[in-house]
Every structure is written in structure tokens, then in C-alpha cells.
Short mmCIF file of C-alpha atoms and ligand atoms in Angstrom, two decimals:
data_model
loop_
_atom_site.label_atom_id
_atom_site.label_comp_id
_atom_site.label_asym_id
_atom_site.label_seq_id
_atom_site.Cartn_x
_atom_site.Cartn_y
_atom_site.Cartn_z
CA MET A 371 -134.41 44.98 -60.80
CA ARG A 372 -135.85 47.27 -63.43
CA LYS A 373 -138.36 46.11 -65.98
CA ILE A 374 -137.02 45.51 -69.50
CA ASP A 375 -138.36 47.77 -72.18
CA MET A 376 -138.71 45.30 -75.02
CA PRO A 377 -139.83 46.09 -78.57
CA PRO A 378 -143.62 46.00 -79.06
CA GLU A 379 -143.27 43.12 -81.54
CA ALA A 380 -141.49 40.91 -78.98
CA GLU A 381 -144.10 41.83 -76.38
CA TYR A 382 -146.83 40.98 -78.90
CA ILE A 383 -145.33 37.56 -79.67
CA ILE A 384 -144.98 36.73 -75.97
CA ASN A 385 -148.55 37.86 -75.16
CA LYS A 386 -150.01 35.96 -78.08
CA LEU A 387 -148.21 32.73 -77.10
CA GLU A 388 -149.31 33.20 -73.48
CA SER A 389 -152.92 33.79 -74.58
CA LYS A 390 -152.81 30.34 -76.23
CA GLY A 391 -151.59 28.78 -72.97
CA PHE A 392 -147.84 28.66 -73.69
CA LYS A 393 -145.05 30.02 -71.50
CA SER A 394 -142.87 32.52 -73.27
CA TYR A 395 -139.90 34.77 -72.46
CA ILE A 396 -137.11 36.77 -74.00
CA VAL A 397 -133.81 35.07 -73.18
CA GLY A 398 -130.03 35.10 -73.61
CA GLY A 399 -128.01 38.02 -74.94
CA CYS A 400 -130.92 40.50 -75.04
CA VAL A 401 -131.69 40.03 -71.34
CA ARG A 402 -127.99 40.21 -70.43
CA ASP A 403 -127.48 43.38 -72.48
CA SER A 404 -130.64 45.05 -71.12
CA ILE A 405 -129.52 44.43 -67.53
CA MET A 406 -126.16 45.96 -68.42
CA GLY A 407 -127.84 49.01 -69.96
CA ILE A 408 -126.76 48.10 -73.49
CA LYS A 409 -129.31 48.20 -76.31
CA PRO A 410 -129.70 44.59 -77.55
CA HIS A 411 -129.10 43.99 -81.27
CA ASP A 412 -131.78 41.30 -81.38
CA TYR A 413 -134.35 39.67 -79.14
CA ASP A 414 -134.54 35.88 -78.93
CA ILE A 415 -137.76 34.40 -77.64
CA THR A 416 -138.06 31.04 -75.92
CA THR A 417 -141.38 29.25 -75.44
CA SER A 418 -143.05 26.04 -74.33
CA ALA A 419 -144.94 26.03 -77.66
CA LYS A 420 -143.65 23.49 -80.19
CA PRO A 421 -142.52 24.77 -83.58
CA GLU A 422 -145.75 23.52 -85.22
CA ASP A 423 -147.80 25.49 -82.66
CA VAL A 424 -145.77 28.63 -83.28
CA LYS A 425 -146.38 28.23 -87.03
CA LYS A 426 -150.12 27.88 -86.47
CA ILE A 427 -150.36 30.88 -84.13
CA PHE A 428 -148.52 33.40 -86.34
CA SER A 429 -149.45 34.04 -89.94
CA HIS A 430 -145.98 34.97 -91.22
CA THR A 431 -143.23 32.52 -90.18
CA PHE A 432 -140.39 30.61 -91.75
CA ASP A 433 -138.31 27.67 -90.60
CA THR A 434 -134.89 28.64 -89.34
CA GLY A 435 -133.55 25.68 -87.43
CA ILE A 436 -136.59 23.51 -87.16
CA LYS A 437 -134.49 20.53 -85.92
CA HIS A 438 -133.43 22.64 -82.97
CA GLY A 439 -136.90 24.07 -82.46
CA THR A 440 -136.38 27.49 -84.00
CA VAL A 441 -139.00 29.26 -86.10
CA THR A 442 -138.65 32.85 -87.24
CA VAL A 443 -141.79 34.93 -86.68
CA VAL A 444 -142.12 38.06 -88.83
CA ILE A 445 -144.04 40.98 -87.33
CA ASN A 446 -144.01 44.45 -88.91
CA LYS A 447 -141.28 43.22 -91.29
CA LYS A 448 -139.05 42.45 -88.30
CA ASN A 449 -137.75 38.93 -87.64
CA TYR A 450 -137.85 37.29 -84.24
CA GLU A 451 -136.40 33.83 -83.59
CA VAL A 452 -138.77 31.81 -81.45
CA THR A 453 -137.25 28.61 -80.03
CA THR A 454 -139.01 25.88 -78.09
CA PHE A 455 -137.64 25.20 -74.56
CA ARG A 456 -135.22 22.40 -75.17
CA ILE A 457 -132.89 19.93 -73.56
CA ASP A 458 -129.84 19.12 -75.65
CA GLY A 459 -129.00 15.44 -75.99
CA ASP A 460 -125.44 14.14 -75.62
CA TYR A 461 -122.92 16.17 -77.58
CA GLU A 462 -120.99 14.69 -80.44
CA ASP A 463 -117.50 15.93 -81.23
CA PHE A 464 -117.69 18.77 -78.67
CA ARG A 465 -119.88 20.99 -80.82
CA HIS A 466 -123.23 19.45 -81.83
CA PRO A 467 -125.88 17.86 -79.66
CA LYS A 468 -126.79 14.43 -81.10
CA GLY A 469 -130.43 15.31 -80.80
CA VAL A 470 -132.60 17.73 -78.91
CA SER A 471 -135.80 17.10 -77.02
CA PHE A 472 -138.39 19.68 -76.18
CA THR A 473 -139.54 20.43 -72.64
CA SER A 474 -142.23 22.59 -71.07
CA ASP A 475 -139.87 23.60 -68.25
CA ILE A 476 -138.01 26.90 -68.72
CA ASN A 477 -135.52 25.91 -65.99
CA LYS A 478 -134.34 22.94 -68.04
CA ASP A 479 -133.86 25.20 -71.04
CA LEU A 480 -131.78 27.63 -68.98
CA LEU A 481 -129.64 24.77 -67.68
CA ARG A 482 -128.26 24.01 -71.16
CA ARG A 483 -126.97 27.55 -71.70
CA ASP A 484 -123.33 28.58 -71.45
CA PHE A 485 -122.94 31.27 -68.80
CA THR A 486 -125.14 32.46 -65.94
CA MET A 487 -125.37 35.92 -67.50
CA ASN A 488 -126.78 34.29 -70.66
CA ALA A 489 -129.18 32.03 -68.76
CA ILE A 490 -131.76 34.58 -67.63
CA ALA A 491 -135.29 34.68 -69.06
CA TYR A 492 -137.73 37.55 -68.74
CA ASN A 493 -141.27 38.51 -69.48
CA THR A 494 -143.30 41.46 -68.28
CA LYS A 495 -145.75 39.38 -66.26
CA GLU A 496 -143.30 37.17 -64.33
CA GLY A 497 -140.21 39.38 -64.38
CA TYR A 498 -136.83 37.64 -64.33
CA ILE A 499 -136.29 33.87 -64.22
CA ASP A 500 -132.77 33.72 -62.87
CA ILE A 501 -132.14 30.37 -61.23
CA PHE A 502 -128.33 30.48 -61.52
CA GLY A 503 -127.73 33.95 -60.08
CA GLY A 504 -126.93 35.54 -63.43
CA ILE A 505 -128.10 38.98 -62.31
CA ASP A 506 -125.73 38.95 -59.33
CA ASP A 507 -122.90 37.74 -61.57
CA ILE A 508 -123.57 40.62 -63.96
CA LYS A 509 -123.58 43.05 -61.02
CA ASN A 510 -120.32 41.56 -59.75
CA LYS A 511 -118.87 41.48 -63.28
CA ILE A 512 -118.34 37.73 -63.34
CA ILE A 513 -118.54 35.21 -66.19
CA ARG A 514 -119.50 31.88 -64.69
CA GLY A 515 -120.38 28.62 -66.44
CA VAL A 516 -123.89 27.34 -65.76
CA GLY A 517 -123.69 24.39 -63.34
CA SER A 518 -120.50 22.52 -64.27
CA PRO A 519 -118.39 24.77 -66.55
CA GLU A 520 -116.42 21.71 -67.65
CA GLU A 521 -119.61 20.09 -68.96
CA ARG A 522 -120.65 23.30 -70.68
CA PHE A 523 -117.29 23.54 -72.46
CA ARG A 524 -117.34 19.88 -73.42
CA GLU A 525 -120.80 20.34 -74.92
CA ASP A 526 -119.63 23.15 -77.16
CA ALA A 527 -115.93 23.96 -77.10
CA LEU A 528 -116.52 27.33 -78.77
CA ARG A 529 -117.86 28.48 -75.40
CA MET A 530 -114.25 28.73 -74.17
CA LEU A 531 -113.52 31.36 -76.78
CA ARG A 532 -116.90 32.97 -76.05
CA ALA A 533 -115.85 33.28 -72.39
CA VAL A 534 -112.72 35.17 -73.41
CA ARG A 535 -114.65 37.28 -75.92
CA PHE A 536 -117.37 38.19 -73.40
CA SER A 537 -114.68 39.00 -70.86
CA ALA A 538 -113.10 41.42 -73.34
CA GLN A 539 -116.43 42.95 -74.41
CA THR A 540 -117.77 43.42 -70.89
CA ASP A 541 -114.51 43.72 -68.97
CA PHE A 542 -115.85 41.00 -66.63
CA GLU A 543 -113.59 38.46 -64.90
CA ILE A 544 -113.89 34.79 -65.76
CA GLU A 545 -114.72 33.08 -62.45
CA THR A 546 -111.92 30.87 -61.06
CA GLU A 547 -113.50 27.44 -61.61
CA THR A 548 -114.77 28.42 -65.03
CA LYS A 549 -111.29 29.62 -65.97
CA LYS A 550 -109.72 26.42 -64.65
CA ALA A 551 -112.19 24.31 -66.68
CA LEU A 552 -111.34 26.44 -69.71
CA ILE A 553 -107.60 25.94 -69.32
CA ASP A 554 -108.03 22.19 -68.67
CA ASN A 555 -110.13 21.73 -71.80
CA VAL A 556 -108.45 24.21 -74.07
CA TYR A 557 -107.39 21.54 -76.58
CA LEU A 558 -111.06 20.89 -77.44
CA ILE A 559 -111.18 24.15 -79.43
CA LYS A 560 -109.60 22.14 -82.27
CA ASN A 561 -113.02 20.55 -82.87
CA ILE A 562 -114.58 23.89 -83.76
CA SER A 563 -114.96 25.12 -87.33
CA ALA A 564 -112.67 27.87 -88.58
CA GLU A 565 -115.63 30.16 -89.34
CA ARG A 566 -116.98 30.03 -85.78
CA ILE A 567 -113.48 30.62 -84.38
CA ARG A 568 -112.94 33.52 -86.78
CA ASP A 569 -116.20 35.22 -85.83
CA GLU A 570 -115.40 35.03 -82.13
CA LEU A 571 -111.84 36.24 -82.73
CA ILE A 572 -113.19 39.23 -84.64
CA LYS A 573 -115.50 40.19 -81.75
CA LEU A 574 -112.62 39.76 -79.31
CA LEU A 575 -110.21 41.91 -81.31
CA VAL A 576 -112.84 44.56 -82.06
CA SER A 577 -113.35 44.95 -78.28
CA GLY A 578 -109.85 46.46 -78.15
CA ASN A 579 -109.70 45.53 -74.46
CA LEU A 580 -106.05 45.83 -73.56
CA LYS A 581 -106.42 43.90 -70.29
CA LYS A 582 -108.50 41.03 -71.67
CA ILE A 583 -107.25 40.36 -75.21
CA PRO A 584 -104.17 38.65 -73.68
CA LEU A 585 -106.50 35.94 -72.29
CA LEU A 586 -106.44 34.61 -75.83
CA TRP A 587 -102.86 33.47 -75.39
CA GLU A 588 -102.68 33.28 -71.58
CA THR A 589 -105.38 30.58 -71.47
CA GLY A 590 -103.62 28.55 -74.18
CA LEU A 591 -106.45 29.04 -76.66
CA LEU A 592 -104.35 30.72 -79.33
CA GLU A 593 -101.72 27.98 -79.25
CA GLN A 594 -104.48 25.44 -79.94
CA ILE A 595 -106.11 27.55 -82.66
CA SER A 596 -102.82 28.15 -84.48
CA LYS A 597 -99.46 27.11 -83.08
CA ARG A 598 -97.79 29.04 -85.88
CA LEU A 599 -99.58 32.26 -84.95
CA TYR A 600 -98.93 31.72 -81.25
CA ASP A 601 -95.22 31.07 -81.82
CA SER A 602 -94.96 34.12 -84.04
CA ILE A 603 -96.27 36.54 -81.40
CA LYS A 604 -94.45 35.00 -78.43
CA ASN A 605 -92.32 37.66 -76.67
CA ASN A 606 -94.24 40.42 -78.47
CA GLU A 607 -97.61 39.79 -76.84
CA ASN A 608 -97.82 43.05 -74.89
CA MET A 609 -96.93 45.12 -77.91
CA ILE A 610 -99.54 43.32 -80.05
CA ALA A 611 -102.23 43.83 -77.40
CA LEU A 612 -101.38 47.53 -77.27
CA GLN A 613 -101.47 47.88 -81.06
CA LEU A 614 -104.82 46.07 -81.24
CA ASN A 615 -106.08 48.45 -78.61
CA MET A 616 -104.84 51.54 -80.47
CA CYS A 617 -105.93 50.49 -83.96
CA ASP A 618 -109.10 51.34 -85.90
CA LYS A 619 -111.48 48.49 -85.27
CA LYS A 620 -111.49 47.25 -88.87
CA ILE A 621 -111.10 43.51 -89.47
CA PRO A 622 -108.21 43.70 -92.02
CA ALA A 623 -106.27 46.10 -89.79
CA LEU A 624 -106.72 43.97 -86.68
CA PHE A 625 -105.73 40.73 -88.41
CA ALA A 626 -102.77 42.36 -90.13
CA ILE A 627 -101.50 43.37 -86.69
CA LEU A 628 -102.18 39.96 -85.16
CA THR A 629 -100.34 38.14 -87.96
CA GLN A 630 -97.50 40.64 -88.48
CA PHE A 631 -94.76 38.25 -87.34
CA ILE A 632 -95.84 35.29 -89.46
CA ALA A 633 -93.17 34.57 -92.06
CA PRO A 634 -94.16 35.91 -95.51
CA LYS A 635 -94.03 32.37 -96.97
CA ASP A 636 -96.65 31.20 -94.42
CA ILE A 637 -99.02 34.16 -94.36
CA LYS A 638 -101.40 32.84 -97.02
CA ASP A 639 -101.69 29.42 -95.36
CA GLU A 640 -102.30 31.06 -92.02
CA LEU A 641 -105.03 33.34 -93.36
CA TYR A 642 -106.74 30.71 -95.54
CA PHE A 643 -107.50 28.81 -92.36
CA TYR A 644 -109.92 31.51 -91.15
CA LYS A 645 -111.93 31.40 -94.39
CA PHE A 646 -112.22 35.16 -94.83
CA ASP A 647 -114.09 36.48 -97.84
CA ASN A 648 -111.77 37.26 -100.76
CA LYS A 649 -111.76 41.01 -100.26
CA THR A 650 -110.79 40.81 -96.58
CA LEU A 651 -108.16 38.16 -97.34
CA GLU A 652 -106.65 40.30 -100.08
CA GLN A 653 -106.58 43.33 -97.76
CA ILE A 654 -104.84 41.53 -94.91
CA ILE A 655 -102.24 40.02 -97.26
CA CYS A 656 -101.62 43.42 -98.85
CA ILE A 657 -101.11 45.19 -95.49
CA ASN A 658 -98.94 42.35 -94.20
CA SER A 659 -96.62 42.62 -97.17
CA ILE A 660 -95.78 46.26 -96.35
CA ILE A 661 -96.35 46.36 -92.60
CA ASN A 662 -92.66 47.02 -91.84
CA LYS A 663 -92.29 49.89 -94.30
CA ASN A 664 -91.91 53.37 -92.83
CA VAL A 665 -94.64 55.81 -93.81
CA LEU A 666 -93.56 58.67 -96.06
CA SER A 667 -95.97 61.51 -95.48
CA ASP A 668 -95.50 63.86 -98.45
CA ASP A 669 -98.21 64.32 -101.07
CA TYR A 670 -96.34 62.41 -103.77
CA ASN A 671 -95.65 59.33 -101.64
CA VAL A 672 -99.18 59.21 -100.29
CA ARG A 673 -100.56 59.39 -103.86
CA LEU A 674 -98.10 56.71 -104.91
CA MET A 675 -99.13 54.43 -102.03
CA ALA A 676 -102.85 54.87 -102.80
CA SER A 677 -102.15 54.27 -106.47
CA ASN A 678 -100.19 51.08 -105.75
CA ILE A 679 -102.42 49.43 -103.17
CA GLY A 680 -105.77 51.22 -103.60
CA VAL A 681 -107.38 53.92 -101.49
CA ASP A 682 -109.10 51.60 -98.99
CA ASN A 683 -105.93 49.65 -98.37
CA ALA A 684 -103.92 52.83 -97.98
CA TYR A 685 -106.31 54.03 -95.24
CA ILE A 686 -105.99 50.67 -93.49
CA PHE A 687 -102.20 50.74 -93.85
CA TYR A 688 -101.94 54.17 -92.26
CA SER A 689 -104.27 53.14 -89.39
CA VAL A 690 -102.13 50.09 -88.74
CA LYS A 691 -98.95 52.14 -88.82
CA MET A 692 -100.50 54.72 -86.47
CA ALA A 693 -101.25 51.89 -84.03
CA MET A 694 -97.66 50.71 -84.46
CA GLY A 695 -96.40 54.14 -83.48
CA ASP A 696 -95.19 55.42 -86.88
CA LYS A 697 -94.97 59.17 -86.37
CA ASN A 698 -95.81 60.00 -90.00
CA ALA A 699 -98.89 57.82 -90.33
CA ASP A 700 -101.42 60.31 -88.93
CA GLU A 701 -100.20 63.03 -91.27
CA ALA A 702 -100.23 60.63 -94.24
CA LYS A 703 -103.84 59.71 -93.48
CA ASN A 704 -104.85 63.38 -93.43
CA ILE A 705 -103.01 63.98 -96.69
CA LEU A 706 -104.88 61.05 -98.21
CA TYR A 707 -108.23 62.60 -97.19
CA LYS A 708 -107.22 65.80 -98.99
CA ILE A 709 -106.01 63.93 -102.07
CA ILE A 710 -109.39 62.22 -102.34
CA GLU A 711 -111.23 65.48 -101.70
CA ARG A 712 -109.27 67.28 -104.43
CA ASN A 713 -109.70 64.28 -106.72
CA ASP A 714 -105.98 64.20 -107.51
CA CYS A 715 -105.26 61.71 -110.24
CA ILE A 716 -103.89 58.45 -108.84
CA PHE A 717 -105.39 55.91 -111.24
CA LEU A 718 -105.30 55.47 -115.03
CA LYS A 719 -109.05 56.01 -115.24
CA GLN A 720 -108.66 59.52 -113.83
CA MET A 721 -106.13 60.59 -116.49
CA LYS A 722 -107.12 63.19 -119.04
CA ILE A 723 -105.57 61.13 -121.82
CA THR A 724 -106.65 57.62 -122.78
CA GLY A 725 -105.19 54.66 -124.62
CA LYS A 726 -107.38 55.54 -127.61
CA ASP A 727 -105.89 59.06 -127.73
CA ILE A 728 -102.40 57.60 -127.75
CA ILE A 729 -103.27 55.16 -130.56
CA SER A 730 -104.78 58.03 -132.57
CA MET A 731 -101.42 59.78 -132.25
CA GLY A 732 -99.81 56.97 -134.23
CA ILE A 733 -98.69 54.47 -131.57
CA PRO A 734 -99.81 50.97 -132.63
CA ALA A 735 -102.30 49.29 -130.28
CA GLY A 736 -100.54 46.89 -127.88
CA LYS A 737 -98.23 46.66 -124.88
CA ARG A 738 -96.46 49.92 -125.72
CA VAL A 739 -99.66 51.93 -125.17
CA GLY A 740 -99.93 50.52 -121.65
CA GLU A 741 -96.30 51.39 -120.94
CA ILE A 742 -96.80 54.96 -122.12
CA LEU A 743 -99.93 55.33 -119.95
CA SER A 744 -98.01 54.08 -116.90
CA TYR A 745 -95.20 56.53 -117.66
CA LEU A 746 -97.71 59.39 -117.86
CA LEU A 747 -99.51 58.27 -114.69
CA ASN A 748 -96.23 58.40 -112.82
CA ILE A 749 -95.69 61.97 -113.94
CA VAL A 750 -99.22 62.96 -112.94
CA ILE A 751 -98.90 61.28 -109.53
CA ARG A 752 -95.78 63.36 -108.96
CA THR A 753 -97.31 66.58 -110.37
CA PRO A 754 -101.14 66.56 -110.45
CA GLU A 755 -101.27 69.86 -112.41
CA MET A 756 -99.87 67.96 -115.37
CA ASN A 757 -103.07 65.96 -115.70
CA ASP A 758 -104.12 68.00 -118.74
CA TYR A 759 -104.80 66.62 -122.20
CA ASP A 760 -102.49 69.00 -124.10
CA VAL A 761 -99.66 68.69 -121.60
CA LEU A 762 -99.80 64.89 -121.69
CA LYS A 763 -100.16 64.84 -125.49
CA ASN A 764 -97.00 66.94 -125.82
CA ILE A 765 -95.10 64.58 -123.54
CA VAL A 766 -96.13 61.65 -125.76
CA ILE A 767 -95.11 63.52 -128.93
CA LYS A 768 -91.76 64.56 -127.45
CA ASN A 769 -90.83 61.21 -125.95
CA PHE A 770 -92.51 58.48 -127.92
CA ILE A 771 -93.15 59.65 -131.45
CA ASN A 772 -90.25 59.83 -133.90
CA ILE A 773 -90.86 62.81 -136.07
N1 CTP B 2088 -125.66 29.88 -76.23
C1 CTP B 2088 -125.01 28.87 -75.56
N2 CTP B 2088 -123.86 28.34 -76.08
C2 CTP B 2088 -123.35 28.79 -77.25
C3 CTP B 2088 -124.00 29.81 -77.95
C4 CTP B 2088 -125.16 30.35 -77.41
O1 CTP B 2088 -125.45 28.46 -74.49
N3 CTP B 2088 -122.25 28.24 -77.74
C5 CTP B 2088 -126.92 30.43 -75.68
C6 CTP B 2088 -126.72 31.52 -74.65
O2 CTP B 2088 -127.80 31.48 -73.75
C7 CTP B 2088 -126.78 32.77 -75.49
C8 CTP B 2088 -127.87 32.43 -76.48
O3 CTP B 2088 -127.69 31.02 -76.72
O4 CTP B 2088 -127.08 33.92 -74.76
C9 CTP B 2088 -127.83 33.20 -77.77
O5 CTP B 2088 -126.60 33.00 -78.39
P1 CTP B 2088 -125.91 34.01 -79.41
O6 CTP B 2088 -126.98 34.73 -80.14
O7 CTP B 2088 -124.87 33.27 -80.13
O8 CTP B 2088 -125.09 34.99 -78.48
P2 CTP B 2088 -125.53 36.09 -77.46
O9 CTP B 2088 -125.40 35.56 -76.07
O10 CTP B 2088 -126.86 36.64 -77.84
O11 CTP B 2088 -124.41 37.17 -77.59
P3 CTP B 2088 -123.90 37.92 -78.91
O12 CTP B 2088 -125.11 38.29 -79.68
O13 CTP B 2088 -123.12 39.04 -78.36
O14 CTP B 2088 -123.04 36.91 -79.60
#
């Protein structure tokens, strides 16, 4: 097995800890990704040093999850999480260990991890510590629970959704016993917070893996996460998987597709559950409300759409409709690019006449001014060349001022 080329800062932290007599390795996702030839997005370090030792050894640290043994070490302005080898105590409510105890044995630390591919440690001196055959499982494209998968899932029920998400990201198969344990314990996902479920769902949907996204409903997970959502997609599962696969990998687009069959009266309740930020929530609701409309791909209708729902939402809408097979959506998206490039007027703030101008023409300040501006905007959206001060002024004089 090839040596892992880790960042100099991680190497420095490991060497420094070792020089003080502590064992130290990179572990988890970064080792898995390196073996798979993927560039890791971060490097977690595990060590026999206790958090107080880590804080003494490095000059720039801050506490991250001190209860769980994690200290962040800052080297060259980069953050590295350094966690003491630990054994998790009994788990409460299928998500939190009651307490953790520290150990000086790396093997015990690896034993508490979810899947064999995530339970490999590495340092340059010793190479790989792979007591559960994680490297072979990666080679054979298998996701296998460490030791008893049932116990691993009962410790942290989110791991069931992680199994499905990893399967979609890597295109690996979930090993038979692990899959059986998942299906048997699927109801435990109800103990997991909406935010953690949402974040895993996002990673799963972003994978776009047509073959593996269906595991979400085939395993029974989706029915436990939201019966309403599950019931709404029943009989349309294949189509949804295909649309998720075809769509731009943007969160509002993916969730608008996933929730397209939820009744309009229930959509807000369904989406509130996932605790999205306000902007994302607003975008999904907006796309959902028009998801069954056919796309009209002429300049006027594209300007009108962007004016009504905003430019970002219009892009998302057209991506969703492209994924849904609307023949006009691609053209509409290209037209929208050109509209933005030309800076065609689609919003009041782009108009060459303002409310103040209209008031100065003798219209009293108030609701009427707003109505006149909307009337003018409509004209300009239809015919952008009319966005000219004199032209618009004449329209106001002709239509709204009694001479
Ligand atoms: N882990 C675990 N059970 C969990 C979450 C994490 O055993 N529910 C362990 C695994 O060893 C995992 C490591 O903690 O590799 C780091 O977890 P995390 O950063 O959440 O995920 P990664 O495996 O690094 O993968 P990704 O970054 O893609 O989420």
C-alpha cells in the first residue's frame, strides 16, 4: 500500500507528539479518501496524548470538544483537530455516549468507529493500522460495520444514513450483515436530530448516484425520517432518482425535486422539519409552488419569471425543469444568461424613472405611485428598449395625468 502524502502541518503535529512519547496518527475520512485517491478535505489526528498534554505541547490551540478529547491545534493558520484515543461509554438515546474514557491503545479507539473503511489509522513511521480489514474492504468496494454493525448503529443511529450516503458517494455496496442490521434498526433514526439528518441527506442527494439514492427508501430510512415524504414519492421513486441524478447539485433544486409531490398545504411543515436556513427554505418553497408549470422560453416570459421570483430562483427553476425533462428549460436558462449579460430591466431599481420623478410630475405620494411604477415595469419587461426616461415620462403623462 502506498504511503500517504499528508500536509506538512499534520506531519509536524504527529512528529512533535511522537517526540514527546505519545502515539499519533491521522485517522478516519482522510485515510479512507487518500487510499481511494481522493484529496481529503481535512485531516483528523488521533493520539495517546491527553487534551491537557496536547495543549502544553503546542503553543496555539483551542478547545473544540474537550469532553470528547478534542483540541484544535493551529499551525500556519491551519486548524487540525487532535483527539485523544478514546473508548465511548454506553450510549444514551442512540446518539450520545454517556461518557468517554481515554485509552493509550489505538486499537480500542478504532473499535468504536462506524465502518471498517473509516477505522484505519496511519503515520509515516508505522504505516497503516488496519485491524478490521478496511483496506481490503475499500479495494472490494464494501461498506462494513466495525465488529457488530448492529451495535455500531445502536450507538449512533445516524450511522445508518451515513452508510447509505457513503454508498452513494463511493458507489460501494453495503455488506449483507451490515445492511440487515440497518434494516432491522431503521426505526432508531427517529432519535437523530433534524440537522444531522438534513446534512447527511444533502450529501446523499448531491452524490447524484442513480443506483444508490434509492437505498434511502429501499432500506426504510425515508419512511422513518418522514412518512409524509415517503408516501408522497411512492410509485414515483425511479423518476425522482433520475431527476436527482440529472439536476444541478444545488440544495434548493434537489429538495424541490424530492418534495415535489407533497401537498401544497403540507410543504412548509415538511420543510420546517429539516431546519434549513431562511434563504434555502424560501427558495425550496418558491420552486415547489411553480414546479408543475411549463417553461415558456421567449425573452419576455423569461424576464417576467426572473422579475417575479428573482434571478437566482429562476436559474434554480430552470435547472429543476431541465431535470424533469421540460424541453424549453435549457433554452430559457440560456436566455436568462443573456438577459443578465445585457442588463435588461427586470426590477424596479433598474428603471430609468423613479417614484420621485413621478411625484414631481404631479402624482401625489402614495399607493398610486407604486401602481404606476408596476405598470411601467411591465411595459419595460415586455419591451426593454422602452426603459428610457423620456419614453416612460410620456407614458405617465398620457395615461395618468389629466391635462
Ligand atoms: N465516526 C463514527 N461515527 C459517526 C461519525 C464519525 O464512527 N457517526 C468516525 C469515523 O471514523 C469517521 C470519523 O469519525 O471517519 C470522522 O467523522 P466525520 O468527520 O463525520 O466523517 P468522515 O468519515 O471524515 O467523512 P466525511 O468528511 O465525508 O463526512
